[in-house]
XYZ file of C-alpha atoms in Angstrom:
688
model
C 32.199 -54.549 192.422
C 34.927 -54.777 195.176
C 34.396 -57.081 198.163
C 35.887 -56.772 201.705
C 37.430 -59.850 202.865
C 39.177 -61.007 206.044
C 42.355 -62.653 206.305
C 41.600 -64.896 209.569
C 44.193 -67.297 209.263
C 46.556 -65.072 210.483
C 44.436 -63.239 212.770
C 41.172 -64.582 214.323
C 41.004 -68.211 215.836
C 38.324 -69.263 213.814
C 38.308 -72.855 212.114
C 38.493 -72.593 208.359
C 35.946 -74.969 207.750
C 33.602 -72.530 209.806
C 33.766 -69.454 207.822
C 31.673 -70.756 204.526
C 29.039 -71.759 207.178
C 29.358 -68.195 208.673
C 29.465 -66.355 205.394
C 26.250 -68.319 204.045
C 24.032 -68.222 207.021
C 24.804 -64.626 207.661
C 24.693 -63.136 204.016
C 22.665 -65.421 202.353
C 24.995 -65.696 199.628
C 24.803 -68.398 197.108
C 28.153 -70.427 197.551
C 29.306 -69.527 194.017
C 29.074 -65.970 194.141
C 32.106 -63.996 195.153
C 31.464 -60.278 193.966
C 28.867 -59.354 196.449
C 30.447 -60.746 199.703
C 30.376 -57.560 202.037
C 31.274 -56.932 206.012
C 29.394 -59.260 208.186
C 28.399 -56.494 210.781
C 27.920 -58.362 213.979
C 27.924 -55.950 217.191
C 28.741 -57.061 220.437
C 26.061 -54.184 221.825
C 24.053 -54.733 218.629
C 24.163 -51.110 217.438
C 24.761 -50.303 213.433
C 27.779 -50.268 211.738
C 28.556 -46.463 212.235
C 29.602 -43.804 209.379
C 31.002 -47.179 207.191
C 34.154 -47.251 209.605
C 36.267 -50.062 209.938
C 36.742 -51.244 213.217
C 38.897 -53.941 214.959
C 38.345 -55.566 218.545
C 40.551 -55.675 221.655
C 42.694 -58.652 222.893
C 40.118 -59.321 225.228
C 37.174 -58.699 223.205
C 34.996 -61.841 222.859
C 32.136 -61.896 220.175
C 28.672 -62.852 221.847
C 27.895 -64.160 217.917
C 30.464 -66.401 217.603
C 32.571 -67.043 220.777
C 35.734 -65.954 218.943
C 39.019 -64.150 220.068
C 40.442 -61.132 218.442
C 43.824 -59.915 218.146
C 44.209 -56.150 218.611
C 44.954 -55.747 214.932
C 42.496 -57.063 212.616
C 43.486 -56.871 209.111
C 41.458 -56.752 205.849
C 41.902 -57.439 202.321
C 39.868 -56.122 199.180
C 39.497 -58.204 196.221
C 38.173 -57.064 192.962
C 35.348 -58.846 190.484
C 38.328 -61.461 189.509
C 38.893 -62.448 192.753
C 42.080 -60.818 192.695
C 43.162 -59.133 195.823
C 44.020 -55.579 196.252
C 45.011 -54.544 199.341
C 45.474 -54.762 202.485
C 44.044 -52.489 205.313
C 45.214 -52.979 209.156
C 42.040 -51.566 211.244
C 43.073 -49.408 214.169
C 41.714 -50.528 217.934
C 41.825 -46.471 218.434
C 38.896 -46.237 216.143
C 37.031 -48.111 218.433
C 37.160 -46.303 221.409
C 36.280 -43.128 219.210
C 32.951 -44.417 218.135
C 30.185 -45.045 220.415
C 28.708 -48.645 221.141
C 31.654 -49.901 218.553
C 30.387 -53.217 216.750
C 32.219 -56.462 216.203
C 33.392 -56.985 212.384
C 33.856 -60.322 211.160
C 34.758 -60.973 207.990
C 34.931 -63.941 205.154
C 37.619 -65.352 203.134
C 36.758 -65.584 199.208
C 38.239 -69.055 198.448
C 39.589 -67.717 195.079
C 42.477 -65.931 196.790
C 43.980 -69.612 196.941
C 43.490 -70.301 193.499
C 46.682 -68.710 192.099
C 49.420 -70.926 192.360
C 52.853 -70.541 193.572
C 54.367 -70.346 189.998
C 52.577 -67.224 189.492
C 53.264 -65.269 192.462
C 56.977 -66.383 193.037
C 56.118 -69.262 195.606
C 54.099 -67.271 198.472
C 50.928 -66.082 198.525
C 50.522 -63.070 196.764
C 48.316 -61.057 199.617
C 48.936 -57.582 198.317
C 47.759 -58.848 194.620
C 50.414 -56.619 193.111
C 52.356 -59.716 191.390
C 49.233 -61.016 190.072
C 47.659 -57.798 188.546
C 48.397 -56.811 185.068
C 48.962 -52.839 184.354
C 45.398 -52.760 182.968
C 43.991 -53.605 186.386
C 42.070 -50.825 188.413
C 43.156 -51.074 192.028
C 41.902 -48.900 194.894
C 44.392 -46.939 197.184
C 42.377 -47.424 200.470
C 43.742 -46.409 203.340
C 42.492 -46.821 207.177
C 44.344 -45.382 210.437
C 46.561 -48.472 211.605
C 47.849 -48.099 215.265
C 49.474 -52.121 214.824
C 52.631 -53.381 213.866
C 54.770 -52.060 210.841
C 52.113 -49.526 209.978
C 52.593 -48.089 213.275
C 56.045 -46.794 212.796
C 54.526 -44.989 209.840
C 51.940 -43.259 211.719
C 53.310 -39.932 212.757
C 50.336 -39.335 215.576
C 50.966 -42.562 217.572
C 54.779 -43.271 216.473
C 57.063 -43.236 219.503
C 60.276 -44.459 217.579
C 62.753 -46.336 220.404
C 60.470 -44.815 222.801
C 58.164 -48.147 222.949
C 58.380 -49.867 226.040
C 59.002 -53.785 226.188
C 54.961 -54.347 226.994
C 54.153 -51.917 224.171
C 56.372 -53.814 221.511
C 54.864 -57.084 222.192
C 51.201 -55.638 222.738
C 51.600 -53.626 219.478
C 53.297 -55.952 217.294
C 56.360 -54.388 216.623
C 59.026 -56.258 218.205
C 62.026 -56.745 216.282
C 61.148 -53.855 213.675
C 63.047 -51.982 215.973
C 66.314 -52.032 217.892
C 66.441 -53.287 221.008
C 67.050 -50.265 222.967
C 64.360 -48.274 224.916
C 64.854 -44.739 224.278
C 63.040 -41.823 226.869
C 61.552 -39.209 224.837
C 64.309 -36.493 226.219
C 67.013 -38.705 225.063
C 65.329 -38.294 221.548
C 65.023 -34.870 222.053
C 68.720 -34.388 223.114
C 69.837 -36.445 220.150
C 67.854 -35.061 217.456
C 68.847 -31.473 218.399
C 72.289 -32.867 218.153
C 71.362 -34.321 214.506
C 69.480 -31.039 213.467
C 72.457 -28.614 214.739
C 74.955 -30.588 212.006
C 73.055 -28.994 209.519
C 74.862 -25.453 208.443
C 72.188 -24.433 206.105
C 69.095 -23.367 207.793
C 66.980 -25.124 204.781
C 68.370 -28.460 205.364
C 67.588 -27.722 209.170
C 64.038 -26.817 207.692
C 63.513 -29.950 205.799
C 64.967 -32.374 208.537
C 62.273 -30.875 211.033
C 59.625 -31.239 208.491
C 60.735 -35.260 208.062
C 60.335 -35.380 211.522
C 56.855 -33.563 211.565
C 55.407 -36.588 209.326
C 57.675 -39.299 210.870
C 56.628 -38.179 214.782
C 54.720 -35.566 215.847
C 54.904 -35.842 219.445
C 58.932 -35.567 219.290
C 58.519 -32.891 216.557
C 56.465 -30.644 218.965
C 58.318 -31.572 222.052
C 61.709 -30.272 220.162
C 60.290 -27.349 219.109
C 58.811 -26.437 222.579
C 62.043 -27.188 224.158
C 64.022 -25.133 221.925
C 61.687 -22.807 220.524
C 63.923 -19.762 220.384
C 66.584 -21.686 218.076
C 64.035 -23.538 216.172
C 61.491 -21.089 215.936
C 63.477 -18.885 213.012
C 63.665 -22.412 211.146
C 60.290 -23.711 211.012
C 59.040 -20.171 210.493
C 60.595 -16.864 209.586
C 62.936 -16.382 208.207
C 63.658 -20.260 206.562
C 60.159 -20.648 205.510
C 60.443 -18.312 202.941
C 63.224 -20.000 201.211
C 61.220 -23.122 201.995
C 58.141 -21.785 199.799
C 60.848 -20.436 197.139
C 61.919 -24.005 196.633
C 58.744 -26.088 197.318
C 58.627 -27.710 194.607
C 62.076 -28.905 194.785
C 62.070 -29.912 198.036
C 58.253 -31.755 198.023
C 58.250 -35.004 199.336
C 54.933 -35.230 201.391
C 51.860 -33.324 201.056
C 50.714 -31.390 204.449
C 47.210 -29.917 203.971
C 44.659 -29.520 201.549
C 45.183 -28.338 197.930
C 42.043 -26.298 196.576
C 42.558 -25.069 193.130
C 40.362 -23.181 190.882
C 39.288 -26.439 188.781
C 37.900 -28.052 192.131
C 34.635 -25.185 192.023
C 31.471 -26.971 192.976
C 33.831 -29.988 194.827
C 34.954 -27.764 197.874
C 32.862 -29.373 200.488
C 33.734 -33.120 198.905
C 37.469 -32.114 198.826
C 37.152 -31.022 202.669
C 35.725 -34.240 203.567
C 38.698 -36.061 202.286
C 40.632 -34.622 205.122
C 40.670 -37.476 207.784
C 40.238 -35.401 210.649
C 36.615 -33.848 211.360
C 37.059 -32.128 214.087
C 38.904 -28.968 213.180
C 39.269 -25.813 215.344
C 41.704 -23.782 213.233
C 42.104 -23.480 209.459
C 45.079 -21.198 207.822
C 44.613 -20.287 204.323
C 46.381 -18.625 201.990
C 46.473 -18.091 198.132
C 49.865 -17.653 197.817
C 50.336 -14.422 196.096
C 51.974 -12.325 198.777
C 53.956 -14.600 200.594
C 56.488 -12.775 203.675
C 58.305 -10.041 201.402
C 58.680 -12.351 197.969
C 55.653 -12.045 196.269
C 53.562 -14.620 194.324
C 54.814 -17.845 194.876
C 51.388 -19.884 194.154
C 50.984 -23.304 195.332
C 54.158 -23.277 197.263
C 52.990 -20.927 199.410
C 51.528 -24.067 201.472
C 54.624 -23.614 203.893
C 53.315 -20.886 205.381
C 49.701 -22.592 206.781
C 51.974 -25.728 207.789
C 54.439 -23.336 209.725
C 51.567 -21.017 211.167
C 49.488 -24.038 212.273
C 52.932 -25.921 213.669
C 52.911 -22.782 216.006
C 49.404 -22.856 216.718
C 50.258 -26.378 218.088
C 53.575 -25.345 219.949
C 52.963 -22.037 221.299
C 49.205 -22.330 221.602
C 48.700 -25.987 222.841
C 45.967 -26.354 219.950
C 46.097 -30.109 219.274
C 47.582 -30.965 216.224
C 44.592 -33.009 214.765
C 42.356 -29.814 215.281
C 44.350 -27.872 212.583
C 44.018 -27.729 208.828
C 46.194 -26.389 206.563
C 44.915 -24.836 203.103
C 46.021 -23.762 200.033
C 43.994 -22.111 197.530
C 45.159 -22.472 193.879
C 44.134 -19.693 191.323
C 47.157 -19.653 189.092
C 50.064 -17.662 189.495
C 51.485 -14.633 187.864
C 55.096 -15.406 188.551
C 56.873 -16.545 185.182
C 59.508 -18.070 186.821
C 57.573 -20.627 188.362
C 55.050 -20.731 185.380
C 58.411 -22.301 183.232
C 59.889 -24.013 186.176
C 59.572 -27.920 185.570
C 59.256 -28.662 189.444
C 56.770 -26.087 190.243
C 53.561 -28.399 192.041
C 50.577 -26.204 191.003
C 48.612 -24.994 188.176
C 50.535 -23.682 185.155
C 48.288 -20.803 184.604
C 47.642 -17.105 185.372
C 45.650 -16.187 188.256
C 41.919 -16.357 187.849
C 39.931 -13.151 187.087
C 38.289 -11.359 190.198
C 34.832 -13.036 189.496
C 36.041 -16.930 189.498
C 38.040 -16.038 192.543
C 35.523 -14.376 194.515
C 33.043 -17.282 193.732
C 35.779 -20.105 194.751
C 36.599 -18.211 198.020
C 32.899 -17.851 198.659
C 31.993 -21.372 197.896
C 35.187 -22.574 200.520
C 33.910 -20.272 203.275
C 30.473 -21.697 202.698
C 31.823 -25.216 202.805
C 33.992 -24.903 205.620
C 31.109 -23.159 208.067
C 28.838 -26.315 206.643
C 31.606 -28.894 207.545
C 32.948 -27.710 210.983
C 30.375 -24.965 211.929
C 30.419 -21.423 213.318
C 33.436 -22.007 215.667
C 35.913 -22.813 213.290
C 38.540 -20.119 213.498
C 39.542 -19.370 209.518
C 43.080 -17.382 209.609
C 43.677 -15.540 205.932
C 47.598 -15.628 205.555
C 49.543 -13.658 202.846
C 46.870 -12.738 200.407
C 47.625 -9.535 198.098
C 46.273 -6.278 199.563
C 43.148 -5.908 197.226
C 42.064 -9.484 198.426
C 43.187 -9.367 201.858
C 41.098 -6.112 203.410
C 38.191 -7.501 200.922
C 37.815 -10.988 202.603
C 38.362 -9.472 205.859
C 35.432 -7.014 205.458
C 33.090 -9.430 203.951
C 33.021 -12.473 205.838
C 34.004 -10.574 209.459
C 30.015 -10.555 209.874
C 29.009 -13.979 209.351
C 32.607 -16.088 210.011
C 35.378 -16.192 212.922
C 37.813 -14.925 210.517
C 41.452 -13.455 211.343
C 43.930 -12.007 209.123
C 47.204 -12.094 210.639
C 48.933 -9.856 208.252
C 46.677 -7.027 209.439
C 45.356 -8.080 212.694
C 48.054 -10.142 213.972
C 50.792 -8.080 213.128
C 49.092 -4.856 214.649
C 48.480 -6.489 217.816
C 52.042 -7.545 218.646
C 53.635 -4.262 217.445
C 51.445 -2.305 219.541
C 52.376 -4.651 222.549
C 56.241 -3.655 221.539
C 54.861 -0.070 221.593
C 52.984 -0.364 224.968
C 55.772 -1.901 226.524
C 58.375 0.929 225.192
C 56.738 3.487 226.600
C 58.365 2.305 230.131
C 61.812 3.297 228.558
C 60.838 6.926 226.335
C 58.202 8.002 228.844
C 54.699 9.415 228.082
C 51.298 7.896 226.542
C 50.634 6.539 222.838
C 48.917 10.114 222.499
C 52.156 12.130 223.183
C 54.287 10.281 220.401
C 54.340 10.766 216.407
C 54.394 7.430 214.334
C 55.825 7.309 210.942
C 55.265 4.253 208.691
C 57.345 2.835 205.470
C 54.668 0.811 204.000
C 50.944 1.301 203.843
C 49.778 -2.237 202.928
C 47.907 -4.956 204.807
C 50.692 -4.602 207.952
C 50.890 -0.950 207.703
C 47.418 0.170 207.945
C 46.269 -2.642 210.008
C 48.912 -1.648 212.865
C 48.059 1.925 212.430
C 44.707 1.818 213.046
C 45.147 -0.489 216.079
C 47.348 2.012 217.510
C 44.508 4.896 216.455
C 42.107 2.536 218.210
C 44.249 2.411 221.477
C 44.815 6.004 221.698
C 41.114 6.537 221.190
C 40.339 4.179 223.903
C 42.764 6.073 226.285
C 41.876 9.426 225.823
C 38.443 9.258 224.694
C 39.049 11.234 221.750
C 37.315 9.987 218.244
C 38.914 7.688 216.213
C 39.233 10.221 213.385
C 41.574 12.394 215.669
C 43.352 9.531 217.192
C 44.376 8.708 213.164
C 46.382 12.515 212.718
C 48.750 11.327 215.366
C 49.854 8.698 212.765
C 51.411 9.199 208.885
C 51.828 6.580 206.511
C 54.341 6.608 203.312
C 53.771 4.458 200.192
C 55.805 4.135 196.922
C 54.588 7.095 195.792
C 55.446 9.539 199.011
C 53.652 10.630 201.883
C 50.254 9.866 202.165
C 48.216 13.690 201.996
C 44.565 14.748 200.918
C 45.918 16.137 197.841
C 46.192 12.463 196.995
C 42.893 11.231 198.121
C 41.413 10.271 194.709
C 43.958 8.200 193.447
C 44.196 6.260 196.651
C 43.113 2.848 197.725
C 40.418 2.675 200.022
C 42.519 1.327 202.975
C 44.823 4.389 202.627
C 42.270 6.840 202.551
C 41.820 7.221 206.455
C 45.366 8.022 206.374
C 45.427 11.195 204.413
C 46.375 14.075 206.337
C 46.706 17.987 205.381
C 50.210 18.335 204.318
C 52.442 19.202 201.124
C 53.385 16.448 199.275
C 56.674 15.037 199.931
C 58.148 12.201 197.694
C 61.765 11.287 199.244
C 61.264 9.353 202.584
C 64.408 10.866 204.311
C 62.099 14.662 203.632
C 59.668 12.860 205.117
C 61.491 12.095 208.212
C 62.516 15.659 208.649
C 59.074 17.146 208.009
C 57.119 14.592 210.304
C 59.842 14.541 213.188
C 58.499 11.072 214.302
C 59.359 9.645 217.571
C 58.338 6.092 216.306
C 59.682 4.362 212.913
C 58.034 1.749 211.514
C 59.012 -0.172 208.711
C 56.526 -2.504 206.648
C 57.251 -1.895 203.265
C 59.031 -4.877 202.183
C 62.077 -3.530 201.015
C 65.622 -3.930 202.464
C 67.636 -1.331 203.736
C 65.093 1.479 203.428
C 65.983 2.805 206.996
C 69.565 4.141 205.597
C 72.383 5.950 208.016
C 70.772 9.467 207.235
C 66.935 8.251 207.893
C 68.557 6.734 211.699
C 70.659 9.577 212.250
C 68.127 12.015 211.418
C 65.601 9.988 213.920
C 68.440 10.184 216.536
C 68.876 13.962 216.187
C 65.752 14.855 217.529
C 64.970 11.712 219.608
C 66.740 10.997 223.121
C 65.604 7.227 222.568
C 64.071 6.710 218.832
C 61.892 3.878 218.433
C 63.144 2.092 215.108
C 60.992 -1.231 214.388
C 62.020 -2.790 210.994
C 59.525 -5.448 210.751
C 59.522 -6.909 207.283
C 60.584 -10.335 206.495
C 62.550 -12.099 205.565
C 65.580 -11.148 206.642
C 66.797 -9.739 203.146
C 63.955 -7.362 203.354
C 64.427 -6.080 206.645
C 64.450 -2.152 206.702
C 67.935 -2.084 208.651
C 69.801 -4.799 210.823
C 70.176 -4.427 214.418
C 73.942 -3.765 214.262
C 73.271 -0.559 211.979
C 70.224 0.803 214.142
C 72.557 0.626 217.182
C 75.370 2.043 215.830
C 74.031 4.655 213.499
C 72.094 6.128 216.687
C 74.985 5.429 219.023
C 73.674 3.141 221.086
C 70.267 5.245 221.948
C 67.656 3.390 219.139
C 65.177 1.028 220.990
C 64.992 -1.477 217.962
C 62.825 -4.769 217.334
C 62.477 -6.212 214.033
C 60.269 -8.952 212.432
C 62.862 -11.662 211.834
C 65.499 -12.404 214.192
C 68.943 -10.783 214.614
C 72.143 -11.757 216.986
C 73.092 -9.402 219.816
C 75.007 -6.203 219.110
C 78.100 -5.148 220.988
C 79.060 -1.306 220.579
C 81.234 0.928 222.638
C 81.511 -2.041 225.049
C 77.856 -2.874 225.802
C 76.147 -5.755 224.159
C 72.734 -4.660 223.019
C 69.476 -7.626 222.335
C 67.080 -6.561 220.036
C 63.647 -7.984 220.300
C 61.751 -9.532 217.921
C 58.181 -8.096 216.687
C 57.029 -11.684 215.976
C 53.532 -12.306 215.194
C 53.652 -15.819 216.808
C 53.994 -13.937 220.112
C 49.942 -13.112 219.458
C 48.140 -15.484 217.271
C 48.739 -18.626 219.072
C 47.413 -17.380 222.218
C 44.787 -15.662 220.542
C 43.360 -18.277 218.831
C 43.659 -20.681 222.052
C 41.261 -17.655 223.387
C 38.780 -18.072 220.888
C 38.476 -21.562 221.023
C 38.071 -21.791 224.868
C 35.307 -19.410 225.103
C 33.720 -20.516 222.248
C 33.968 -17.250 220.388
C 31.898 -16.603 217.021
C 33.344 -13.449 216.178
C 36.109 -11.143 216.393
C 36.070 -7.861 217.919
C 38.802 -5.330 217.590
C 38.583 -5.457 221.846
C 40.197 -8.845 221.743
C 43.004 -7.811 219.821
C 43.733 -4.510 222.069
C 43.475 -6.981 225.285
C 45.766 -9.658 223.835
C 48.316 -6.410 223.086
C 48.021 -5.085 226.346
C 48.358 -9.060 227.818
C 51.677 -9.235 225.888
C 52.913 -6.168 226.963
C 52.385 -6.824 230.482
C 54.526 -9.684 230.246
C 57.791 -7.435 229.952
C 59.614 -7.041 233.015
C 62.227 -4.463 234.434
C 65.006 -7.064 233.682
C 63.888 -7.308 229.954
C 63.804 -3.516 229.907
C 67.575 -3.497 231.347
C 68.183 -5.437 228.275
C 66.549 -3.113 226.182
C 63.966 -5.727 224.922
C 60.407 -4.546 224.500
C 58.825 -8.251 224.229
C 59.577 -11.178 226.796
C 61.737 -13.892 225.456
C 59.874 -17.095 223.640
C 61.176 -19.490 226.476
C 58.255 -18.929 228.404
C 55.823 -18.747 225.237
C 53.480 -20.951 226.391
C 52.974 -19.110 229.521
C 52.537 -15.854 227.749
C 50.124 -17.582 225.263
C 47.733 -18.773 228.235
C 47.671 -15.274 229.457
C 46.516 -13.937 226.049
C 44.099 -16.447 225.787
C 42.631 -15.867 229.112
C 42.353 -11.791 228.242
C 40.961 -12.206 224.895
C 38.452 -15.054 226.309
C 37.312 -12.628 228.769
C 36.805 -9.907 226.557
C 34.768 -12.272 224.253
C 32.439 -13.269 227.309
C 32.156 -9.397 228.098
C 31.110 -8.925 224.542
C 28.784 -11.652 225.014
C 30.523 -13.200 221.535
C 31.244 -16.345 223.455
C 29.332 -19.688 223.489
C 31.044 -22.015 226.169
C 29.248 -21.380 229.587
C 29.274 -20.772 232.265
C 32.454 -18.770 232.286
C 35.592 -20.385 233.944
C 36.725 -18.933 236.951
C 40.225 -18.696 236.659
C 40.886 -18.333 232.604
C 44.863 -18.319 233.164
C 44.523 -22.238 234.505
C 41.698 -23.297 232.329
C 43.710 -22.116 229.146
C 46.706 -24.221 230.340
C 44.851 -27.324 231.185
C 43.331 -27.013 227.573
C 46.869 -27.023 226.122
C 48.043 -30.254 223.954
C 50.984 -32.094 225.570
C 53.435 -33.493 223.515
C 54.851 -36.049 225.625
C 54.949 -39.865 225.051
C 51.480 -41.524 226.497
C 51.547 -44.914 227.738
C 49.473 -47.611 225.433
C 47.382 -50.084 226.667
């Protein structure tokens, strides 16, 4: 049994002689009993002790019961049945603000704390209990949000580093814990960027950014927002791929929830372990298909963490409303299973039934814990699970698969914009995909939906404009019986063709899209063939990371003699060809999902409809200006991504209201302005 105690002589001005009387008069506890002491809950307003929270008082609060003045930081200690102190817990004043009618908490001191002699603990009171505890004693690792003193400097949500003002350093007990200089946030951004630029290896830059995120959250997002084009490839693709591969070796501090197959039956309990309760977006992966790198198991956590960083930086979702989750059901990657630094379960992946049961428990627990409007984004699941999960939970949950739907939306936006350069409508073009997985079939379906919408033709007819190639060649009717279900809509009448170059010659596409996850598959012969029957061939090499790209920007421009309209999944540097500089666009999902998620949140949407994805694509395409087209770009620069996200959010929210899927009423008159007003700001706030 444990007892909560207040270390009064340092923090509360109450005569020591009064404590015993307070303790016995309030609790009715015999003077010789120490193990049953609990918090004395004396509320200023007479309210109950809410949710078992530990609540502190502000400097000016006066207790009506005892007339005592309490400092902003209240410190609580815990002792075991032997009277040994086990931990010191700081109680945040911010928690008082968050709780309605926050109660005053008055504690009592156990006299046994004074029984241990200086000879035992080295000459001073062993308030932490570490010196007097033995290896056999159980201790309780308790943690509560602290916003005072040294602990404030370890709280990433509120830490400002050298940004604390002179007044704040006194009010929050950090004077002396920092050098005397007060450094404004803008100068901190400048200094931090200078430090990051000193690293030559991208993975080292990634590690520096992750260290900053867990140390000073506001500075991290300020840095990312103001240097998004430079840092986006660091915190996400392509660097995040290498980070996931080496996640076990570089692992320092957990971010997010790790739920394993061994936790079956306890997922709701695990969700409740997460300190934030108002969750709006969850990004979840099972690590089976991380980018184009394959099964990375538990080490795929880098993807949810990275995605949610972008939800905040680019879409303005508050960091506290974001929850990264990794579902660990094992891995079939033998290299990881034999890696001594691997941090996940060392077993083969669970069977299909066990997997389905675990995911069903997870989805049910999420809805029970966070409500119907929490967005669950599936990320980097293998094809066989990705389509099944999306189909199963779309009717009952607010779910989104970025690999299928997000990629499709951003590619469609690029194609709509590219029409300004190549002419005609979508229906006038023929599309050929190399890769028929989640991304390929997702993009193909959204293109067909947009063609159907524009021409009023049946969807089945619109699909005939789109051709797909998988590992066995062109997808045709004669292969129908052996195709996976998500490939069957793309099986058209045509003879069997296995060689990709022969497919290009036979189909004669005007748009070539790579989603194969296999690098260098758009060969010189393929690009030259595309250029032979297209004045401006549209070539999209979408596979990530850079090593998996179907071709580079330099290859596309060189082999097409500067005529290609090129975009890629990972960024490439500008290319000079025949005296002209070509700037390629990046078909990055980060254009879509942050604004898309924001639109769902501000409208209170409860389900996702395909028309919302089309609205997002059209909103993004509308942001490409004549100036961008002159540079060969089919996507706008990331420098204005927050404004772009706000416009996407407004279109998505408007469509949610139109489809009667929104729950936040009345609908704001100006959805763009409303979206911008809802965005998280990383600027340092002034503390009282």
